[in-house]
GROMACS .gro file of C-alpha atoms in nm:
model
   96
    1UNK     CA    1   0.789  -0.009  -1.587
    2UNK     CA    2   0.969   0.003  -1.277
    3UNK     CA    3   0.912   0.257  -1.011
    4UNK     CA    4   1.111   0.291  -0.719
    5UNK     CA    5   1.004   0.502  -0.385
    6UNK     CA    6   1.175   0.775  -0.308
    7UNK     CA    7   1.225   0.848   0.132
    8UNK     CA    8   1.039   0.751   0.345
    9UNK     CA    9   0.775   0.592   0.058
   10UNK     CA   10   0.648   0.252  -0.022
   11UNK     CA   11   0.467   0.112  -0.305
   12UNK     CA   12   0.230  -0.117  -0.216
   13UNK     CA   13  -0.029  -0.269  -0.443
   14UNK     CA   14  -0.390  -0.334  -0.276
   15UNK     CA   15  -0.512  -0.701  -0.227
   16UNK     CA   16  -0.841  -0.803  -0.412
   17UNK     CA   17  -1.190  -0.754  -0.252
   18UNK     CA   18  -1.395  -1.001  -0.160
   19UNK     CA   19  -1.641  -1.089  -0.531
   20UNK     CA   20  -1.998  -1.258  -0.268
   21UNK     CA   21  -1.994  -1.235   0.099
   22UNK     CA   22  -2.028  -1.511   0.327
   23UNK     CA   23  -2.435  -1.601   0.266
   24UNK     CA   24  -2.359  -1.642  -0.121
   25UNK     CA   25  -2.471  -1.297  -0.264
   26UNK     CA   26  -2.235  -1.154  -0.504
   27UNK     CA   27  -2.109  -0.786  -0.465
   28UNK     CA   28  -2.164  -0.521  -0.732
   29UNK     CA   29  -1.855  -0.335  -0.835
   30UNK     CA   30  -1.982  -0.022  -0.761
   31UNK     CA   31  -2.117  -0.138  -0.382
   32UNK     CA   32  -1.724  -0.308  -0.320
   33UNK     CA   33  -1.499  -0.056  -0.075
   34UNK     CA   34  -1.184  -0.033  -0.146
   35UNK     CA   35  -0.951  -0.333   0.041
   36UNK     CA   36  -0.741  -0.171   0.317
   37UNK     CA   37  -0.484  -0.400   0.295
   38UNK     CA   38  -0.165  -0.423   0.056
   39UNK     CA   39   0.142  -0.594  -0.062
   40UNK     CA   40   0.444  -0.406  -0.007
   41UNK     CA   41   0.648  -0.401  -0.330
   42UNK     CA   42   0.876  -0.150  -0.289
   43UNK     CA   43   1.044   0.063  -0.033
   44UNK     CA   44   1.234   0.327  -0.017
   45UNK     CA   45   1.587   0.388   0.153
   46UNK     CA   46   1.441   0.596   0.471
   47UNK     CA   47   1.342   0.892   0.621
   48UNK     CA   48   1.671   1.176   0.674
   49UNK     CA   49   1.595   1.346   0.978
   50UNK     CA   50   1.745   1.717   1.035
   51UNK     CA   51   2.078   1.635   1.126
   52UNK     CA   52   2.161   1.380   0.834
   53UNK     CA   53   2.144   1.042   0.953
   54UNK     CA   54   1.896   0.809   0.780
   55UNK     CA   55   1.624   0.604   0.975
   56UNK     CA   56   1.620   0.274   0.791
   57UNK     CA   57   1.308   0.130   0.690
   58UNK     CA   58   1.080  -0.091   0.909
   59UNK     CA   59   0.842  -0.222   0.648
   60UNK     CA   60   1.018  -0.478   0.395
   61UNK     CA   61   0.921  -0.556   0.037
   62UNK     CA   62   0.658  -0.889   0.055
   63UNK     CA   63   0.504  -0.765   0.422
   64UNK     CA   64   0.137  -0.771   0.402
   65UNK     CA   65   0.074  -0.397   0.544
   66UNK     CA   66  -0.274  -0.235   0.682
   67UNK     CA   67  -0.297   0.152   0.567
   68UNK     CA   68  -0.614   0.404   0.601
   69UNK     CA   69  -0.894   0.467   0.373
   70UNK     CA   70  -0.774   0.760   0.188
   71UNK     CA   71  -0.409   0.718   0.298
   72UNK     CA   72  -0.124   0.770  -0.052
   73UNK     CA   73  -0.176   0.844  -0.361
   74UNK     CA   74  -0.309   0.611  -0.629
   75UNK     CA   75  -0.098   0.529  -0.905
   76UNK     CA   76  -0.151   0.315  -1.296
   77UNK     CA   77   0.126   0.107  -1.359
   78UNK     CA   78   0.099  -0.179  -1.644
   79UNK     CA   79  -0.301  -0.091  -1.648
   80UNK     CA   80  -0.295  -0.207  -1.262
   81UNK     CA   81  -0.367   0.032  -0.949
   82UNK     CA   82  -0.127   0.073  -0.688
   83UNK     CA   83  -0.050   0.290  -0.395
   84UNK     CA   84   0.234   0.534  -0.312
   85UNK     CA   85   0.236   0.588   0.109
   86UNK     CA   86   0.466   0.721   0.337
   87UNK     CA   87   0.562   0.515   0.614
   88UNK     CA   88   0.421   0.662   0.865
   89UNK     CA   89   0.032   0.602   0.685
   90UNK     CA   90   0.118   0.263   0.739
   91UNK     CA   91  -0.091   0.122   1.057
   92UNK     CA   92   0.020  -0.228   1.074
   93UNK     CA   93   0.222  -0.526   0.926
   94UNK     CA   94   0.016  -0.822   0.918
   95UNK     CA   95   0.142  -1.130   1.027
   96UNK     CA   96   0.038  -1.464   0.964
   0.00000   0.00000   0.00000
């Protein structure tokens, strides 16, 4: 299935959590948080302001992005959970 954002939207799908921290210990599924971060795989075409013209887009499909804790709506696609957020719920574009 194919989904494409609509706007100002992106779909992003989160990058995986961390499985034992740094001493060794592994995690419990239910003690994991939720990974802020996320691959941008789609974007939409832009935000239409009031008098018609179209902002383009600033985040690209592939950008590693940073977005808030309970930032977009979560989303099953092929059994796998991904995000819906508008752009502006975006805080950063990582860079390596």
């Amino acid at each position: 299935m194919k989904v494409v954002p609509l706007m100002d939207r992106i779909l992003v799908k989160r990058v995986q959590s961390l499985e034992k921290t740094a001493g060794g210990l592994f995690i419990p599924e239910t003690a994991k948080e939720k990974p802020a971060q996320g691959v941008v795989l789609a974007v939409g075409d832009g935000k239409i302001l009031d008098d018609g013209t179209r902002v383009p887009m600033i985040v690209a499909e592939g950008n590693t992005v940073m977005f808030g804790k309970y930032a977009g709506t979560e989303i099953k696609l092929s059994g796998e959970e991904h995000l819906i957020l508008r752009e502006s719920d975006i805080l950063g574009i990582v860079e390596d």
